[in-house]
Amino acid sequence: MTSAPAPITPAHRVTFWRTLRFRLAVWNALIVALTAGITLAGLRQGVQWTLLHELDQILTEDLEEVELAVRETGTGDLVQLTDHLTLKAIGHKQHQWFVELRGPEDDVLWRSEGTPESIQDAVVTARSPITVDGYRVVEHRIEGSPRISSARVGASLELMQQDIQRLDGLVLIAGILLLLIAPLLGYWLARRAAQTIGDIIHTASHLNPGRLEDRLRILGTGDELDQLSHTVNHLLDRIAAYLQQRREYLANIAHELRTPLAAVRSSVEVALVGDRSPQEYQDLLGEIIEQGESLESLVNQILLLAEAEADDLMERTEPVDLREVAETSVDMFRGVAEVRGIWLQTQRIDVAVIPGRRTHLSQLVNNLIDNAVKYTPQGGRIDVSLVRDPEAGEVTLTVRDTGIGIAKSDIERIFDRFFRADRSRLRDPSVRGSGLGLSICKAIVAAHHGEIVCASEIGKGTTFTVHLPLG
Ligand code: ADP
């Protein structure tokens, strides 16, 4: 056996680990950590490369200076040169700057004080500086000097490494701060977003057909969540309006059924109290039959509207001769119209066969002519016409009367179920109606993919025009 999904109630609340807030916070932290990690690592590498590149440039310039000095010295006194280089080495002591001069056999001729032993055997290519044992070293061959064939210049990387270590410290602190702030910020943001969703869940879980006035809060941010709340509220408005309509419809049905039922009951009660003549019993039974008929007609109308709602009106369609339908209907009402002193006649009636349901189309024409007869005073006139227009692909049925007319404000509502316009202008108070006739007409016309319009003027008359496609 399958069971329906249970509604979300406070008892069904998800655990904290599965909340949107928590998951968004974790995702946010991961993304921030990854982005920050890559950025900071890239930054560190960039700074290190820049510092090393600058040092290489300085060393190369120094080496070029040494080269020049060596060439200028030529075969002259080397002491003057080495004194000059010693002074320079002392001047750059904090960088542990050194210089080494080599002879044609690659033997060390002279080196400044503090030159590391470890660089002595290092093989340095002419173009690219290398790192040896914590020192950066560059070497150039010196052409045109009889005694000195190459020179090396170098400096310690210690200061640069200290700078990098300091930068590493800063990067670490920034990383830790980001890792702490990112989840908190993510949680805060996710909480703000989830709050609105929580509101939606809360309101939705408390909704029921008897309590549809609750609406979601609109924060006015104009974001997607606000739009979602708007959409949900709009949906609730429509559901509430629909349910209200249903309630009124049911109340109207109950009201309409009550009147004939009460009449039947009172006729039966009268028949049961005391002795009556056969004629009186006959009259009472006649009354009951009449009320029974009006009950039956009302129930049939309600069923037809239910069928229309379920889109069942057009099952089993057939070719329907509208001319025959219109003429039969006019013949049927001619007698009643004559009794009331109304001139009912047909104008142009074309032959028009359309696909549809004959019973429903007959009911459509009957309802329109019935209304025209009911709402046209003595001496009035009713014209019925049926015009086939093959070019427009439609047939137009018109029922025009010179009756009491309908107020402009009511015209929009006459197709509503159970709507009846002001009856004070009716001369004949015995005119009865359920207020369902025109809503049935509208449903039948819609099922045949047509259109029905009403034009009316108070005191002058009403015209109903029905356009139906030829199919
Ligand atoms: P009813 O059973 O009351 O006639 P309908 O749905 O057929 O119900 O019509 C709705 C209302 O529209 C009527 O109560 C009447 O006020 C108005 N109406 C319909 N047809 C006409 C007409 N031909 N002339 C004047 N009023 C009309």
Short mmCIF file of C-alpha atoms and ligand atoms in Angstrom, two decimals:
data_model
loop_
_atom_site.label_atom_id
_atom_site.label_comp_id
_atom_site.label_asym_id
_atom_site.label_seq_id
_atom_site.Cartn_x
_atom_site.Cartn_y
_atom_site.Cartn_z
CA MET A 1 0.00 0.00 0.00
CA THR A 2 1.38 3.42 -0.86
CA SER A 3 0.84 6.38 1.41
CA ALA A 4 0.61 10.06 0.48
CA PRO A 5 3.68 12.18 1.32
CA ALA A 6 3.33 13.80 4.73
CA PRO A 7 3.26 17.60 4.86
CA ILE A 8 6.30 19.40 6.24
CA THR A 9 5.56 20.26 9.83
CA PRO A 10 7.90 21.48 12.56
CA ALA A 11 8.27 17.82 13.63
CA HIS A 12 9.69 17.02 10.20
CA ARG A 13 12.34 19.70 10.32
CA VAL A 14 15.63 18.64 8.79
CA THR A 15 18.73 18.24 10.97
CA PHE A 16 21.18 21.14 11.03
CA TRP A 17 23.76 19.29 8.93
CA ARG A 18 21.29 18.90 6.11
CA THR A 19 20.00 22.46 6.11
CA LEU A 20 20.56 24.69 3.14
CA ARG A 21 22.25 27.18 5.47
CA PHE A 22 24.89 24.70 6.57
CA ARG A 23 25.55 23.32 3.13
CA LEU A 24 25.81 26.79 1.56
CA ALA A 25 28.18 27.88 4.34
CA VAL A 26 30.42 24.84 3.76
CA TRP A 27 30.44 25.33 -0.01
CA ASN A 28 31.19 29.01 0.43
CA ALA A 29 34.09 28.25 2.79
CA LEU A 30 35.53 25.65 0.40
CA ILE A 31 35.34 27.96 -2.60
CA VAL A 32 36.82 30.91 -0.69
CA ALA A 33 39.61 28.68 0.73
CA LEU A 34 40.46 27.31 -2.70
CA THR A 35 40.41 30.73 -4.38
CA ALA A 36 42.37 32.36 -1.55
CA GLY A 37 44.88 29.47 -1.48
CA ILE A 38 45.59 29.72 -5.21
CA THR A 39 45.75 33.55 -5.12
CA LEU A 40 48.06 33.71 -2.10
CA ALA A 41 50.37 30.96 -3.40
CA GLY A 42 50.55 32.73 -6.77
CA LEU A 43 51.26 36.05 -5.04
CA ARG A 44 54.07 34.52 -2.98
CA GLN A 45 55.70 32.93 -6.02
CA GLY A 46 55.36 36.19 -7.95
CA VAL A 47 57.04 38.25 -5.21
CA GLN A 48 59.85 35.69 -4.87
CA TRP A 49 60.48 35.68 -8.60
CA THR A 50 60.49 39.50 -8.77
CA LEU A 51 62.96 39.84 -5.89
CA LEU A 52 65.29 37.22 -7.42
CA HIS A 53 65.06 38.88 -10.81
CA GLU A 54 65.95 42.27 -9.31
CA LEU A 55 68.92 40.75 -7.44
CA ASP A 56 70.13 39.11 -10.68
CA GLN A 57 69.95 42.44 -12.45
CA ILE A 58 71.92 44.22 -9.72
CA LEU A 59 74.59 41.45 -9.71
CA THR A 60 74.88 41.56 -13.52
CA GLU A 61 75.34 45.34 -13.44
CA ASP A 62 77.98 44.93 -10.68
CA LEU A 63 79.75 42.30 -12.77
CA GLU A 64 79.79 44.57 -15.79
CA GLU A 65 81.35 47.28 -13.60
CA VAL A 66 84.04 44.81 -12.41
CA GLU A 67 84.66 43.76 -16.02
CA LEU A 68 85.24 47.38 -17.02
CA ALA A 69 87.58 47.95 -14.10
CA VAL A 70 89.59 44.81 -15.02
CA ARG A 71 89.93 45.93 -18.62
CA GLU A 72 91.00 49.43 -17.55
CA THR A 73 93.65 47.92 -15.28
CA GLY A 74 95.07 45.79 -18.17
CA THR A 75 98.67 44.87 -17.28
CA GLY A 76 98.81 47.60 -14.63
CA ASP A 77 98.81 47.36 -10.85
CA LEU A 78 96.27 44.82 -9.59
CA VAL A 79 96.38 46.21 -6.03
CA GLN A 80 94.50 49.34 -7.03
CA LEU A 81 91.77 47.18 -8.56
CA THR A 82 91.49 44.81 -5.58
CA ASP A 83 91.39 47.79 -3.15
CA HIS A 84 88.51 49.24 -5.11
CA LEU A 85 86.68 45.89 -5.07
CA THR A 86 87.36 45.37 -1.35
CA LEU A 87 85.80 48.77 -0.62
CA LYS A 88 82.73 47.84 -2.65
CA ALA A 89 82.44 44.50 -0.80
CA ILE A 90 82.58 46.32 2.55
CA GLY A 91 79.91 48.77 1.31
CA HIS A 92 77.54 45.84 0.58
CA LYS A 93 78.39 43.85 3.68
CA GLN A 94 74.80 43.42 4.82
CA HIS A 95 74.13 41.55 1.53
CA GLN A 96 77.36 39.51 1.96
CA TRP A 97 78.39 40.76 -1.48
CA PHE A 98 81.58 39.21 -2.90
CA VAL A 99 83.73 39.17 -6.04
CA GLU A 100 86.20 36.59 -7.34
CA LEU A 101 88.79 37.06 -10.13
CA ARG A 102 90.07 34.02 -11.98
CA GLY A 103 93.12 33.43 -14.18
CA PRO A 104 93.45 31.68 -17.58
CA GLU A 105 93.70 28.24 -15.89
CA ASP A 106 90.47 28.95 -14.01
CA ASP A 107 92.54 29.37 -10.87
CA VAL A 108 91.42 31.86 -8.25
CA LEU A 109 93.67 34.96 -8.49
CA TRP A 110 91.92 37.05 -5.90
CA ARG A 111 88.65 37.03 -3.92
CA SER A 112 87.09 39.58 -1.62
CA GLU A 113 86.85 38.85 2.07
CA GLY A 114 83.84 36.71 2.99
CA THR A 115 83.62 34.91 -0.35
CA PRO A 116 82.02 31.52 0.48
CA GLU A 117 84.24 28.49 -0.08
CA SER A 118 81.36 26.51 -1.50
CA ILE A 119 81.13 28.59 -4.68
CA GLN A 120 84.70 27.85 -5.67
CA ASP A 121 83.92 24.59 -7.42
CA ALA A 122 80.51 25.63 -8.71
CA VAL A 123 80.16 25.64 -12.47
CA VAL A 124 78.49 28.90 -13.51
CA THR A 125 77.36 29.33 -17.07
CA ALA A 126 78.03 32.69 -18.65
CA ARG A 127 74.41 33.77 -19.15
CA SER A 128 72.25 32.45 -16.33
CA PRO A 129 72.86 33.24 -12.69
CA ILE A 130 72.69 30.26 -10.33
CA THR A 131 72.01 29.69 -6.65
CA VAL A 132 74.77 27.90 -4.72
CA ASP A 133 74.43 27.12 -1.06
CA GLY A 134 72.25 30.14 -0.26
CA TYR A 135 74.16 32.53 -2.55
CA ARG A 136 73.26 33.97 -5.93
CA VAL A 137 76.26 33.95 -8.31
CA VAL A 138 76.91 35.39 -11.81
CA GLU A 139 80.04 34.95 -13.93
CA HIS A 140 81.38 36.61 -17.08
CA ARG A 141 84.39 35.76 -19.22
CA ILE A 142 86.61 38.80 -19.72
CA GLU A 143 88.04 39.12 -23.21
CA GLY A 144 91.18 41.15 -23.84
CA SER A 145 92.74 40.93 -20.37
CA PRO A 146 96.08 39.06 -20.22
CA ARG A 147 95.90 38.07 -16.56
CA ILE A 148 92.23 37.81 -15.62
CA SER A 149 90.00 35.60 -17.79
CA SER A 150 86.77 35.62 -15.77
CA ALA A 151 85.06 37.28 -12.84
CA ARG A 152 82.32 36.13 -10.49
CA VAL A 153 80.05 38.33 -8.43
CA GLY A 154 77.54 37.08 -5.89
CA ALA A 155 75.49 37.95 -2.84
CA SER A 156 73.68 36.11 -0.06
CA LEU A 157 69.98 35.28 -0.48
CA GLU A 158 69.46 35.54 3.26
CA LEU A 159 67.83 39.01 3.26
CA MET A 160 65.55 38.02 0.43
CA GLN A 161 64.60 34.82 2.21
CA GLN A 162 63.81 36.80 5.33
CA ASP A 163 61.47 39.00 3.25
CA ILE A 164 59.84 35.89 1.81
CA GLN A 165 59.44 34.40 5.29
CA ARG A 166 57.77 37.60 6.46
CA LEU A 167 55.47 37.42 3.44
CA ASP A 168 54.75 33.75 4.23
CA GLY A 169 53.70 34.81 7.73
CA LEU A 170 51.33 37.44 6.34
CA VAL A 171 49.94 34.96 3.80
CA LEU A 172 49.33 32.43 6.57
CA ILE A 173 47.52 34.97 8.77
CA ALA A 174 45.42 36.15 5.81
CA GLY A 175 44.59 32.52 4.95
CA ILE A 176 43.54 31.69 8.52
CA LEU A 177 41.43 34.86 8.77
CA LEU A 178 39.74 34.05 5.46
CA LEU A 179 39.08 30.48 6.56
CA LEU A 180 37.47 31.76 9.75
CA ILE A 181 35.47 34.56 8.13
CA ALA A 182 34.34 32.71 4.99
CA PRO A 183 32.16 30.06 6.70
CA LEU A 184 30.69 32.65 9.09
CA LEU A 185 29.91 35.03 6.24
CA GLY A 186 28.59 32.16 4.15
CA TYR A 187 26.40 31.01 7.03
CA TRP A 188 25.04 34.53 7.52
CA LEU A 189 24.28 34.94 3.84
CA ALA A 190 22.74 31.49 3.57
CA ARG A 191 20.65 32.16 6.67
CA ARG A 192 19.25 35.32 5.09
CA ALA A 193 18.33 33.44 1.94
CA ALA A 194 17.02 30.40 3.80
CA GLN A 195 14.87 32.60 6.04
CA THR A 196 12.66 33.53 3.10
CA ILE A 197 12.47 29.92 1.99
CA GLY A 198 11.67 29.00 5.61
CA ASP A 199 8.86 31.59 5.54
CA ILE A 200 7.50 30.03 2.36
CA ILE A 201 7.59 26.53 3.90
CA HIS A 202 5.99 27.78 7.11
CA THR A 203 3.17 29.62 5.34
CA ALA A 204 2.61 26.82 2.83
CA SER A 205 2.46 24.14 5.55
CA HIS A 206 -0.20 26.12 7.44
CA LEU A 207 -2.42 26.72 4.45
CA ASN A 208 -5.71 24.92 4.21
CA PRO A 209 -8.91 25.56 2.26
CA GLY A 210 -10.53 27.13 5.33
CA ARG A 211 -7.67 29.56 5.94
CA LEU A 212 -6.34 31.08 2.78
CA GLU A 213 -5.75 34.63 3.91
CA ASP A 214 -2.07 34.12 4.91
CA ARG A 215 0.46 35.58 2.47
CA LEU A 216 4.25 35.50 2.26
CA ARG A 217 6.23 38.53 3.34
CA ILE A 218 7.63 40.63 0.47
CA LEU A 219 10.98 42.06 1.60
CA GLY A 220 11.18 44.49 -1.31
CA THR A 221 14.64 43.36 -2.39
CA GLY A 222 13.37 42.51 -5.86
CA ASP A 223 15.55 39.38 -5.94
CA GLU A 224 14.56 35.86 -7.04
CA LEU A 225 13.24 34.98 -3.57
CA ASP A 226 11.03 38.07 -3.58
CA GLN A 227 9.81 37.05 -7.02
CA LEU A 228 9.13 33.53 -5.74
CA SER A 229 7.10 34.98 -2.83
CA HIS A 230 5.18 37.17 -5.29
CA THR A 231 4.43 34.14 -7.47
CA VAL A 232 3.31 32.03 -4.51
CA ASN A 233 1.12 34.91 -3.24
CA HIS A 234 -0.38 35.30 -6.67
CA LEU A 235 -1.09 31.59 -6.80
CA LEU A 236 -2.69 31.78 -3.35
CA ASP A 237 -4.84 34.71 -4.51
CA ARG A 238 -6.09 32.65 -7.42
CA ILE A 239 -6.71 29.55 -5.29
CA ALA A 240 -8.56 31.67 -2.72
CA ALA A 241 -10.67 33.30 -5.45
CA TYR A 242 -11.39 29.90 -6.98
CA LEU A 243 -12.41 28.39 -3.64
CA GLN A 244 -14.56 31.41 -2.87
CA GLN A 245 -16.24 31.02 -6.26
CA ARG A 246 -16.82 27.31 -5.52
CA ARG A 247 -18.33 28.12 -2.14
CA GLU A 248 -20.68 30.67 -3.68
CA TYR A 249 -21.57 28.23 -6.45
CA LEU A 250 -22.41 25.51 -3.92
CA ALA A 251 -24.42 27.95 -1.80
CA ASN A 252 -26.34 29.06 -4.92
CA ILE A 253 -27.04 25.46 -5.92
CA ALA A 254 -28.32 24.68 -2.43
CA HIS A 255 -30.47 27.82 -2.51
CA GLU A 256 -31.94 27.00 -5.93
CA LEU A 257 -32.69 23.42 -4.91
CA ARG A 258 -34.30 24.49 -1.66
CA THR A 259 -37.15 26.49 -3.25
CA PRO A 260 -38.73 23.66 -5.32
CA LEU A 261 -38.01 21.16 -2.52
CA ALA A 262 -39.82 23.36 0.00
CA ALA A 263 -42.75 23.69 -2.43
CA VAL A 264 -42.91 19.89 -2.82
CA ARG A 265 -42.80 19.42 0.92
CA SER A 266 -45.56 21.95 1.59
CA SER A 267 -47.77 20.38 -1.13
CA VAL A 268 -47.29 16.95 0.49
CA GLU A 269 -48.03 18.39 3.95
CA VAL A 270 -51.21 20.06 2.71
CA ALA A 271 -52.25 16.76 1.09
CA LEU A 272 -51.69 14.89 4.35
CA VAL A 273 -53.67 17.27 6.57
CA GLY A 274 -57.44 16.64 6.46
CA ASP A 275 -59.70 15.20 3.83
CA ARG A 276 -59.46 16.67 0.34
CA SER A 277 -61.54 16.34 -2.75
CA PRO A 278 -60.07 14.33 -5.66
CA GLN A 279 -59.68 17.58 -7.59
CA GLU A 280 -57.66 19.13 -4.75
CA TYR A 281 -55.41 16.05 -4.61
CA GLN A 282 -54.95 16.29 -8.36
CA ASP A 283 -53.97 19.96 -8.14
CA LEU A 284 -51.48 19.21 -5.37
CA LEU A 285 -49.95 16.33 -7.35
CA GLY A 286 -49.76 18.60 -10.40
CA GLU A 287 -47.91 21.14 -8.28
CA ILE A 288 -45.47 18.44 -7.10
CA ILE A 289 -44.84 17.31 -10.70
CA GLU A 290 -44.17 20.90 -11.76
CA GLN A 291 -41.67 21.41 -8.95
CA GLY A 292 -40.12 18.02 -9.74
CA GLU A 293 -39.63 19.14 -13.34
CA SER A 294 -37.97 22.37 -12.34
CA LEU A 295 -35.72 20.40 -9.95
CA GLU A 296 -34.81 18.02 -12.78
CA SER A 297 -34.08 20.89 -15.15
CA LEU A 298 -31.85 22.57 -12.55
CA VAL A 299 -29.92 19.37 -11.87
CA ASN A 300 -29.48 18.82 -15.63
CA GLN A 301 -28.11 22.34 -16.03
CA ILE A 302 -25.65 21.80 -13.18
CA LEU A 303 -24.56 18.47 -14.68
CA LEU A 304 -24.03 20.10 -18.05
CA LEU A 305 -21.82 22.77 -16.49
CA ALA A 306 -19.86 20.06 -14.67
CA GLU A 307 -19.40 18.26 -17.99
CA ALA A 308 -18.20 21.51 -19.57
CA GLU A 309 -15.67 21.97 -16.78
CA ALA A 310 -14.36 18.46 -17.38
CA ASP A 311 -14.12 19.21 -21.13
CA ASP A 312 -16.57 16.41 -21.86
CA LEU A 313 -19.09 18.46 -23.88
CA MET A 314 -17.58 17.62 -27.24
CA GLU A 315 -17.42 13.86 -26.90
CA ARG A 316 -19.18 12.09 -29.82
CA THR A 317 -19.57 15.05 -32.20
CA GLU A 318 -21.71 14.80 -35.33
CA PRO A 319 -22.54 17.10 -38.28
CA VAL A 320 -25.30 19.41 -37.04
CA ASP A 321 -27.64 21.29 -39.35
CA LEU A 322 -27.88 24.67 -37.59
CA ARG A 323 -30.67 25.87 -39.85
CA GLU A 324 -32.87 22.98 -38.72
CA VAL A 325 -31.89 23.61 -35.09
CA ALA A 326 -32.77 27.33 -35.32
CA GLU A 327 -36.08 26.74 -37.12
CA THR A 328 -37.16 24.02 -34.66
CA SER A 329 -36.39 26.30 -31.76
CA VAL A 330 -38.27 29.27 -33.25
CA ASP A 331 -41.29 27.00 -33.92
CA MET A 332 -41.16 25.76 -30.34
CA PHE A 333 -41.27 29.28 -28.84
CA ARG A 334 -43.71 30.81 -31.34
CA GLY A 335 -46.72 29.71 -29.30
CA VAL A 336 -45.44 31.16 -25.99
CA ALA A 337 -44.42 34.37 -27.76
CA GLU A 338 -47.88 34.75 -29.29
CA VAL A 339 -49.56 34.26 -25.91
CA ARG A 340 -47.36 37.08 -24.54
CA GLY A 341 -48.08 39.33 -27.50
CA ILE A 342 -44.53 39.20 -28.90
CA TRP A 343 -43.75 38.92 -32.60
CA LEU A 344 -41.11 36.16 -33.01
CA GLN A 345 -39.81 35.68 -36.53
CA THR A 346 -36.85 34.44 -38.52
CA GLN A 347 -34.85 36.64 -40.88
CA ARG A 348 -32.22 35.24 -43.19
CA ILE A 349 -31.59 31.60 -42.29
CA ASP A 350 -28.76 29.98 -44.29
CA VAL A 351 -27.97 26.33 -44.56
CA ALA A 352 -25.05 25.70 -42.24
CA VAL A 353 -23.73 22.36 -41.10
CA ILE A 354 -21.06 22.38 -38.40
CA PRO A 355 -19.44 19.61 -36.35
CA GLY A 356 -20.82 19.54 -32.81
CA ARG A 357 -23.43 18.15 -30.43
CA ARG A 358 -27.01 18.66 -31.61
CA THR A 359 -28.56 18.58 -28.13
CA HIS A 360 -26.16 21.23 -26.85
CA LEU A 361 -26.55 23.50 -29.88
CA SER A 362 -30.36 23.22 -29.53
CA GLN A 363 -30.05 24.15 -25.90
CA LEU A 364 -27.95 27.19 -26.88
CA VAL A 365 -30.57 28.51 -29.32
CA ASN A 366 -33.43 27.64 -26.93
CA ASN A 367 -31.81 29.50 -24.04
CA LEU A 368 -31.24 32.63 -26.14
CA ILE A 369 -34.81 32.67 -27.55
CA ASP A 370 -36.26 31.78 -24.13
CA ASN A 371 -34.46 34.78 -22.58
CA ALA A 372 -35.58 37.06 -25.41
CA VAL A 373 -39.20 35.99 -24.82
CA LYS A 374 -38.85 36.32 -21.02
CA TYR A 375 -37.32 39.79 -21.11
CA THR A 376 -39.37 41.37 -23.93
CA PRO A 377 -42.62 43.05 -22.95
CA GLN A 378 -45.91 42.71 -24.81
CA GLY A 379 -45.86 44.26 -28.27
CA GLY A 380 -42.14 43.64 -28.67
CA ARG A 381 -40.38 41.78 -31.42
CA ILE A 382 -37.72 39.08 -31.67
CA ASP A 383 -35.64 38.38 -34.81
CA VAL A 384 -33.55 35.29 -35.31
CA SER A 385 -31.05 34.99 -38.15
CA LEU A 386 -28.35 32.53 -39.23
CA VAL A 387 -25.75 33.77 -41.71
CA ARG A 388 -23.11 31.50 -43.22
CA ASP A 389 -19.86 33.22 -44.21
CA PRO A 390 -17.58 30.68 -45.96
CA GLU A 391 -14.84 33.29 -46.47
CA ALA A 392 -14.57 33.97 -42.77
CA GLY A 393 -15.08 30.23 -42.18
CA GLU A 394 -17.90 30.82 -39.71
CA VAL A 395 -21.62 30.94 -39.20
CA THR A 396 -23.25 33.71 -37.18
CA LEU A 397 -26.43 33.21 -35.18
CA THR A 398 -28.15 36.37 -34.01
CA VAL A 399 -31.06 36.67 -31.57
CA ARG A 400 -32.24 40.28 -31.38
CA ASP A 401 -35.08 41.53 -29.18
CA THR A 402 -36.71 44.87 -28.40
CA GLY A 403 -36.94 44.01 -24.72
CA ILE A 404 -35.98 45.66 -21.44
CA GLY A 405 -32.22 45.60 -22.16
CA ILE A 406 -29.31 45.06 -19.80
CA ALA A 407 -27.40 47.75 -17.87
CA LYS A 408 -23.82 48.33 -19.12
CA SER A 409 -22.42 47.39 -15.72
CA ASP A 410 -24.24 44.04 -15.84
CA ILE A 411 -23.30 42.99 -19.37
CA GLU A 412 -19.92 41.62 -18.21
CA ARG A 413 -21.57 39.53 -15.51
CA ILE A 414 -24.54 38.00 -17.30
CA PHE A 415 -22.43 34.99 -18.31
CA ASP A 416 -21.53 34.30 -14.64
CA ARG A 417 -23.27 31.38 -13.00
CA PHE A 418 -26.43 32.30 -11.06
CA PHE A 419 -26.14 35.96 -12.03
CA ARG A 420 -29.45 37.68 -12.56
CA ALA A 421 -29.71 41.36 -13.40
CA ASP A 422 -32.02 43.79 -11.64
CA ARG A 423 -35.53 42.37 -12.03
CA SER A 424 -37.41 45.55 -11.03
CA ARG A 425 -37.93 46.49 -14.68
CA LEU A 426 -39.79 43.23 -15.35
CA ARG A 427 -43.48 43.78 -15.96
CA ASP A 428 -44.27 40.12 -15.37
CA PRO A 429 -43.06 39.07 -11.91
CA SER A 430 -43.83 35.41 -12.69
CA VAL A 431 -40.79 35.29 -15.02
CA ARG A 432 -38.49 32.68 -13.53
CA GLY A 433 -34.89 31.85 -14.14
CA SER A 434 -31.99 30.15 -12.42
CA GLY A 435 -29.26 32.44 -13.70
CA LEU A 436 -27.51 29.46 -15.31
CA GLY A 437 -28.83 29.79 -18.89
CA LEU A 438 -26.20 32.15 -20.30
CA SER A 439 -23.29 30.46 -18.50
CA ILE A 440 -24.42 27.23 -20.18
CA CYS A 441 -24.59 29.06 -23.54
CA LYS A 442 -21.05 30.34 -23.03
CA ALA A 443 -19.76 26.86 -22.13
CA ILE A 444 -21.43 25.30 -25.20
CA VAL A 445 -20.08 27.99 -27.53
CA ALA A 446 -16.57 27.63 -26.03
CA ALA A 447 -16.71 23.85 -26.48
CA HIS A 448 -17.51 24.45 -30.18
CA HIS A 449 -14.52 26.86 -30.37
CA GLY A 450 -16.80 29.83 -30.98
CA GLU A 451 -17.55 33.16 -29.35
CA ILE A 452 -20.68 34.74 -27.89
CA VAL A 453 -21.14 38.49 -27.45
CA CYS A 454 -23.91 40.62 -26.10
CA ALA A 455 -24.88 44.18 -27.07
CA SER A 456 -27.67 45.83 -25.18
CA GLU A 457 -29.28 49.14 -24.32
CA ILE A 458 -31.65 49.67 -21.46
CA GLY A 459 -35.25 50.06 -22.71
CA LYS A 460 -34.30 49.42 -26.32
CA GLY A 461 -33.37 45.78 -26.53
CA THR A 462 -30.63 43.17 -26.55
CA THR A 463 -28.73 41.33 -29.26
CA PHE A 464 -26.83 38.11 -28.67
CA THR A 465 -24.42 37.19 -31.47
CA VAL A 466 -22.83 33.75 -31.63
CA HIS A 467 -19.90 33.05 -33.99
CA LEU A 468 -19.23 29.37 -34.66
CA PRO A 469 -16.49 27.99 -36.91
CA LEU A 470 -17.69 26.01 -39.92
CA GLY A 471 -15.16 23.31 -39.10
P1 ADP B 1 -31.96 33.45 -16.24
O1 ADP B 1 -32.33 32.06 -15.96
O2 ADP B 1 -32.11 34.36 -15.08
O3 ADP B 1 -32.57 33.98 -17.48
P2 ADP B 1 -29.49 33.63 -17.71
O4 ADP B 1 -28.16 33.16 -17.37
O5 ADP B 1 -30.12 33.09 -18.93
O6 ADP B 1 -30.39 33.40 -16.44
O7 ADP B 1 -29.43 35.21 -17.84
C1 ADP B 1 -28.81 35.95 -16.86
C2 ADP B 1 -29.44 37.31 -16.73
O8 ADP B 1 -29.17 38.08 -17.91
C3 ADP B 1 -30.91 37.27 -16.65
O9 ADP B 1 -31.34 37.08 -15.31
C4 ADP B 1 -31.31 38.63 -17.19
O10 ADP B 1 -31.23 39.58 -16.17
C5 ADP B 1 -30.24 38.93 -18.21
N1 ADP B 1 -30.69 38.64 -19.58
C6 ADP B 1 -30.43 37.55 -20.30
N2 ADP B 1 -30.96 37.64 -21.53
C7 ADP B 1 -31.59 38.84 -21.61
C8 ADP B 1 -32.35 39.53 -22.61
N3 ADP B 1 -32.54 39.01 -23.80
N4 ADP B 1 -32.84 40.75 -22.30
C9 ADP B 1 -32.62 41.30 -21.10
N5 ADP B 1 -31.92 40.70 -20.10
C10 ADP B 1 -31.43 39.47 -20.36
#
